[in-house]
Amino acid sequence: MKLPLDLAIALLEDSNGVIDLDLPISAASTIPSSAYGRIIWKAIVNVLTKLVTAPFRALGKLLGVSSEKLEAVDFDPGSSALFAAEQEKLKTLAEALAKRPALTLTLEPGYDPEADRRALQELAMRREAVAVAGIKLAAGKRPARST
């Protein structure tokens, strides 16, 4: 079996180091007892395969949230500030990582150069308009967008 078992174990192991698999196994009474081991092993391999091929779905299932909610944290173009919904995603992810201490997270930042460029240009124009109008903004405040 060529699966990343470290990932599967990290997803399955709780903060107490316990792995509890609820394997749905059923077999006809006509199956010889020597075949039970193969049936159980196949069920375990199926669970592990699902875990490592879709870890966010597995983690979401463990937490009772959708996998899409955990896959990405989106920022407004040209900004590093997070909206409340995105902060909630990070809180959920932090809770998940606290429950699975062996699990590590690698972040791959991404950006949209065109959307960020437009947003930063718009912000610069709004700041200039506010300055020309003689309006003083509090430190760290951005000029409001027009609707």
XYZ file of N, CA and C in Angstrom:
441
model
N 0.859 -1.179 0.000
C 0.000 0.000 0.000
C 0.893 1.226 0.000
N 0.756 2.077 -1.011
C 1.590 3.270 -1.115
C 0.735 4.501 -0.816
N 0.457 4.709 0.454
C -0.319 5.856 0.902
C 0.501 6.634 1.915
N 0.339 7.954 1.969
C 1.026 8.729 3.005
C 0.366 8.477 4.363
N 0.828 7.453 5.038
C 0.204 7.050 6.299
C 0.341 8.112 7.382
N 1.419 8.915 7.336
C 1.564 9.989 8.327
C 0.374 10.935 8.267
N -0.067 11.265 7.044
C -1.222 12.147 6.887
C -2.480 11.483 7.416
N -2.694 10.242 7.061
C -3.891 9.531 7.517
C -3.921 9.441 9.041
N -2.787 9.114 9.634
C -2.731 9.004 11.100
C -2.970 10.365 11.743
N -2.380 11.419 11.173
C -2.581 12.758 11.724
C -4.043 13.172 11.647
N -4.742 12.782 10.595
C -6.164 13.107 10.469
C -7.019 12.284 11.424
N -6.628 11.049 11.656
C -7.441 10.163 12.481
C -7.185 10.298 13.974
N -5.959 10.618 14.343
C -5.571 10.639 15.750
C -6.100 11.892 16.447
N -6.783 11.703 17.567
C -7.280 12.865 18.304
C -6.192 13.411 19.227
N -6.519 14.434 20.004
C -5.523 15.084 20.861
C -5.012 14.163 21.969
N -5.695 13.057 22.216
C -5.238 12.085 23.210
C -4.444 10.939 22.580
N -4.210 11.026 21.266
C -3.470 9.975 20.576
C -4.299 8.749 20.249
N -5.623 8.877 20.320
C -6.521 7.753 20.082
C -7.063 7.819 18.657
N -7.057 6.688 17.988
C -7.670 6.566 16.659
C -8.879 5.652 16.818
N -10.029 6.178 16.463
C -11.267 5.419 16.573
C -11.879 5.330 15.185
N -11.782 4.161 14.583
C -12.360 3.944 13.259
C -13.708 3.267 13.406
N -14.697 3.848 12.799
C -16.022 3.253 12.775
C -16.169 2.627 11.391
N -15.730 1.378 11.267
C -15.722 0.709 9.971
C -17.040 -0.013 9.733
N -17.761 0.371 8.686
C -19.002 -0.336 8.362
C -18.661 -1.623 7.599
N -18.662 -2.729 8.294
C -18.313 -4.007 7.675
C -19.482 -4.960 7.858
N -19.856 -5.586 6.766
C -20.877 -6.619 6.860
C -20.462 -7.761 5.936
N -20.773 -8.946 6.339
C -20.436 -10.119 5.536
C -21.509 -11.169 5.745
N -21.695 -11.941 4.720
C -22.672 -13.029 4.800
C -22.137 -14.115 5.728
N -23.019 -14.800 6.363
C -22.611 -15.859 7.299
C -21.955 -17.029 6.578
N -22.059 -17.070 5.257
C -21.451 -18.166 4.493
C -19.968 -17.933 4.210
N -19.459 -16.723 4.524
C -18.045 -16.419 4.286
C -17.216 -17.115 5.358
N -16.165 -17.820 4.942
C -15.329 -18.499 5.937
C -14.635 -17.491 6.857
N -14.408 -17.890 8.080
C -13.802 -16.990 9.068
C -12.402 -16.553 8.653
N -11.722 -17.315 7.827
C -10.383 -16.929 7.365
C -10.427 -15.715 6.443
N -11.577 -15.390 5.872
C -11.701 -14.247 4.952
C -11.976 -12.946 5.692
N -12.340 -13.017 6.965
C -12.656 -11.793 7.708
C -11.479 -10.822 7.761
N -10.296 -11.341 7.919
C -9.106 -10.484 7.965
C -8.948 -9.668 6.691
N -9.160 -10.324 5.539
C -9.068 -9.616 4.250
C -10.158 -8.554 4.130
N -11.346 -8.873 4.597
C -12.464 -7.918 4.524
C -12.160 -6.699 5.389
N -11.676 -6.916 6.596
C -11.341 -5.807 7.500
C -10.197 -4.987 6.923
N -9.174 -5.658 6.407
C -8.040 -4.938 5.826
C -8.492 -4.077 4.644
N -9.371 -4.617 3.794
C -9.876 -3.851 2.648
C -10.641 -2.615 3.130
N -11.433 -2.761 4.179
C -12.184 -1.622 4.727
C -11.225 -0.562 5.259
N -10.165 -0.979 5.938
C -9.179 -0.025 6.468
C -8.471 0.693 5.317
N -8.076 -0.050 4.297
C -7.413 0.563 3.131
C -8.349 1.567 2.459
N -9.621 1.238 2.341
C -10.588 2.173 1.738
C -10.691 3.462 2.542
N -10.752 3.351 3.862
C -10.826 4.542 4.717
C -9.571 5.388 4.564
N -8.414 4.748 4.618
C -7.148 5.486 4.500
C -7.014 6.150 3.127
N -7.424 5.466 2.083
C -7.357 6.031 0.735
C -8.230 7.272 0.636
N -9.436 7.210 1.163
C -10.323 8.381 1.137
C -9.724 9.540 1.927
N -9.100 9.240 3.052
C -8.505 10.290 3.888
C -7.385 11.027 3.163
N -6.472 10.287 2.559
C -5.297 10.935 1.975
C -5.565 11.530 0.603
N -6.615 11.082 -0.078
C -6.923 11.677 -1.374
C -7.790 12.923 -1.239
N -8.450 13.087 -0.132
C -9.281 14.274 0.092
C -9.187 14.685 1.561
N -8.011 15.176 1.995
C -7.841 15.474 3.420
C -8.750 16.584 3.941
N -9.042 17.597 3.119
C -9.910 18.673 3.602
C -11.338 18.172 3.778
N -11.769 17.281 2.896
C -13.104 16.710 3.050
C -13.157 15.884 4.335
N -12.105 15.109 4.583
C -12.054 14.292 5.804
C -12.027 15.162 7.043
N -11.216 16.207 7.025
C -11.132 17.112 8.166
C -12.463 17.828 8.377
N -13.079 18.263 7.294
C -14.384 18.905 7.382
C -15.432 17.978 7.978
N -15.377 16.709 7.577
C -16.318 15.729 8.108
C -16.111 15.539 9.607
N -14.849 15.500 10.026
C -14.557 15.347 11.449
C -15.086 16.531 12.255
N -15.095 17.718 11.640
C -15.529 18.927 12.336
C -16.976 19.291 12.072
N -17.594 18.610 11.133
C -18.974 18.917 10.796
C -19.129 20.172 9.956
N -18.107 20.494 9.128
C -18.191 21.649 8.231
C -17.883 21.183 6.818
N -18.247 21.995 5.828
C -17.975 21.614 4.447
C -16.495 21.794 4.126
N -15.994 20.962 3.240
C -14.576 21.023 2.885
C -14.234 22.323 2.176
N -15.184 22.885 1.431
C -14.936 24.149 0.736
C -14.633 25.258 1.732
N -15.226 25.161 2.904
C -15.018 26.182 3.931
C -13.580 26.175 4.449
N -12.894 25.048 4.323
C -11.543 24.936 4.863
C -10.443 25.071 3.816
N -10.777 24.991 2.549
C -9.755 24.934 1.508
C -9.016 26.241 1.271
N -9.677 27.365 1.433
C -9.022 28.634 1.115
C -9.553 29.745 2.012
N -8.691 30.714 2.251
C -9.081 31.935 2.954
C -8.876 33.057 1.949
N -9.959 33.748 1.633
C -9.906 34.778 0.609
C -9.772 36.167 1.225
N -8.931 36.953 0.611
C -8.736 38.345 1.011
C -9.352 39.236 -0.057
N -9.751 40.426 0.349
C -10.191 41.428 -0.606
C -8.994 41.800 -1.470
N -9.158 41.963 -2.774
C -8.013 42.354 -3.610
C -7.341 43.621 -3.084
N -6.014 43.592 -3.041
C -5.242 44.749 -2.604
C -5.251 44.979 -1.110
N -5.714 44.007 -0.332
C -5.832 44.202 1.110
C -5.333 42.974 1.862
N -4.858 43.210 3.067
C -4.467 42.093 3.920
C -5.475 41.897 5.058
N -6.531 42.693 5.069
C -7.560 42.589 6.106
C -8.521 41.443 5.770
N -8.957 40.748 6.790
C -9.888 39.641 6.617
C -11.292 40.042 7.037
N -12.265 39.624 6.252
C -13.658 39.821 6.633
C -14.010 38.835 7.737
N -15.110 39.078 8.424
C -15.530 38.227 9.540
C -15.711 36.775 9.108
N -16.277 36.536 7.926
C -16.489 35.159 7.462
C -15.163 34.434 7.270
N -14.163 35.138 6.769
C -12.851 34.530 6.558
C -12.148 34.309 7.901
N -12.353 35.217 8.845
C -11.794 35.027 10.182
C -12.403 33.793 10.838
N -13.694 33.571 10.572
C -14.378 32.389 11.102
C -13.780 31.114 10.518
N -13.430 31.138 9.237
C -12.768 29.986 8.618
C -11.463 29.671 9.345
N -10.677 30.706 9.605
C -9.398 30.500 10.291
C -9.613 29.968 11.705
N -10.647 30.451 12.370
C -10.956 29.964 13.713
C -11.316 28.478 13.660
N -12.136 28.093 12.688
C -12.517 26.692 12.517
C -11.303 25.837 12.218
N -10.423 26.339 11.350
C -9.214 25.603 11.005
C -8.295 25.467 12.217
N -8.175 26.530 13.014
C -7.350 26.475 14.230
C -7.895 25.449 15.208
N -9.215 25.388 15.339
C -9.838 24.398 16.220
C -9.552 22.977 15.717
N -9.613 22.808 14.398
C -9.342 21.495 13.814
C -7.905 21.088 14.072
N -6.985 22.012 13.895
C -5.575 21.700 14.119
C -5.298 21.427 15.596
N -6.016 22.089 16.493
C -5.841 21.843 17.927
C -6.316 20.434 18.294
N -7.345 19.955 17.602
C -7.866 18.614 17.882
C -6.999 17.524 17.256
N -6.193 17.894 16.286
C -5.328 16.940 15.588
C -3.891 17.459 15.640
N -3.213 17.334 16.789
C -1.893 17.941 16.960
C -0.811 17.408 16.019
N -0.978 16.226 15.483
C 0.030 15.680 14.566
C -0.119 16.251 13.166
N -1.202 16.935 12.925
C -1.477 17.498 11.604
C -0.746 18.825 11.447
N -0.049 18.995 10.350
C 0.624 20.263 10.072
C -0.017 20.911 8.855
N 0.152 22.192 8.759
C -0.468 22.964 7.691
C 0.605 23.700 6.917
N 0.554 23.590 5.610
C 1.460 24.333 4.740
C 0.611 25.309 3.944
N 0.978 26.569 3.987
C 0.229 27.596 3.268
C 0.882 27.891 1.933
N 0.063 27.977 0.914
C 0.541 28.381 -0.394
C -0.187 29.663 -0.759
N 0.491 30.793 -0.606
C -0.190 32.053 -0.904
C -0.455 32.195 -2.392
N -1.513 32.854 -2.683
C -1.869 33.130 -4.068
C -2.390 34.548 -4.177
N -2.351 35.055 -5.364
C -2.877 36.395 -5.587
C -3.278 36.531 -7.029
N -4.084 37.550 -7.285
C -4.523 37.878 -8.638
C -3.897 39.222 -8.979
N -2.803 39.219 -9.749
C -2.093 40.470 -10.016
C -2.989 41.562 -10.601
N -3.883 41.195 -11.479
C -4.745 42.199 -12.109
C -5.734 42.785 -11.101
N -6.397 41.936 -10.335
C -7.370 42.425 -9.351
C -6.672 43.239 -8.268
N -5.503 42.796 -7.806
C -4.762 43.541 -6.787
C -4.296 44.893 -7.326
N -3.819 44.914 -8.562
C -3.362 46.171 -9.169
C -4.513 47.177 -9.223
N -5.671 46.715 -9.725
C -6.834 47.601 -9.813
C -7.250 48.121 -8.443
N -7.292 47.235 -7.449
C -7.719 47.621 -6.098
C -6.735 48.619 -5.489
N -5.434 48.401 -5.678
C -4.437 49.324 -5.130
C -4.468 50.669 -5.840
N -4.716 50.661 -7.150
C -4.843 51.927 -7.878
C -6.069 52.706 -7.405
N -7.172 52.003 -7.211
C -8.394 52.649 -6.727
C -8.180 53.245 -5.340
N -7.509 52.496 -4.464
C -7.221 52.986 -3.119
C -6.355 54.241 -3.178
N -5.352 54.243 -4.039
C -4.484 55.412 -4.178
C -5.293 56.624 -4.653
N -6.201 56.420 -5.590
C -7.037 57.524 -6.080
C -7.967 58.036 -4.985
N -8.540 57.140 -4.186
C -9.423 57.565 -3.092
C -8.653 58.348 -2.044
N -7.433 57.875 -1.735
C -6.604 58.608 -0.765
C -6.265 60.004 -1.282
N -5.958 60.089 -2.557
C -5.626 61.395 -3.139
C -6.850 62.309 -3.125
N -8.026 61.765 -3.427
C -9.250 62.567 -3.420
C -9.553 63.078 -2.016
N -9.350 62.236 -1.013
C -9.575 62.641 0.373
C -8.593 63.748 0.761
N -7.336 63.610 0.351
C -6.318 64.619 0.674
C -6.654 65.943 0.006
N -7.072 65.898 -1.262
C -7.425 67.129 -1.987
C -8.632 67.796 -1.328
N -9.566 66.994 -0.831
C -10.761 67.540 -0.169
C -10.442 68.050 1.228
N -9.223 67.791 1.717
C -8.825 68.271 3.030
C -9.389 67.456 4.181
N -9.788 66.222 3.901
C -10.337 65.353 4.946
C -9.198 64.584 5.596
N -9.170 64.594 6.928
C -8.148 63.865 7.679
C -8.725 62.517 8.103
N -8.006 61.469 7.789
C -8.424 60.127 8.192
C -7.643 59.703 9.428
N -8.283 58.940 10.276
C -7.620 58.387 11.461
C -6.548 57.411 10.993
N -5.524 57.248 11.805
C -4.423 56.325 11.466
C -4.980 54.934 11.183
N -4.532 54.364 10.084
C -4.956 53.014 9.703
C -6.295 52.935 9.007
N -6.983 54.042 8.865
C -8.291 54.051 8.197
C -8.098 54.250 6.699
N -8.964 53.608 5.931
C -8.944 53.751 4.473
C -10.116 54.616 4.042
N -9.956 55.355 2.984
C -11.109 56.121 2.474
C -12.196 55.144 2.003
N -13.436 55.476 2.263
C -14.542 54.603 1.915
C -14.696 54.513 0.399
N -15.178 53.368 -0.044
C -15.472 53.181 -1.469
C -16.791 53.843 -1.769
N -16.892 54.386 -2.963
C -18.173 54.949 -3.373
C -19.062 53.811 -3.860
N -20.344 53.945 -3.630
C -21.264 52.878 -4.023
C -22.031 53.237 -5.261
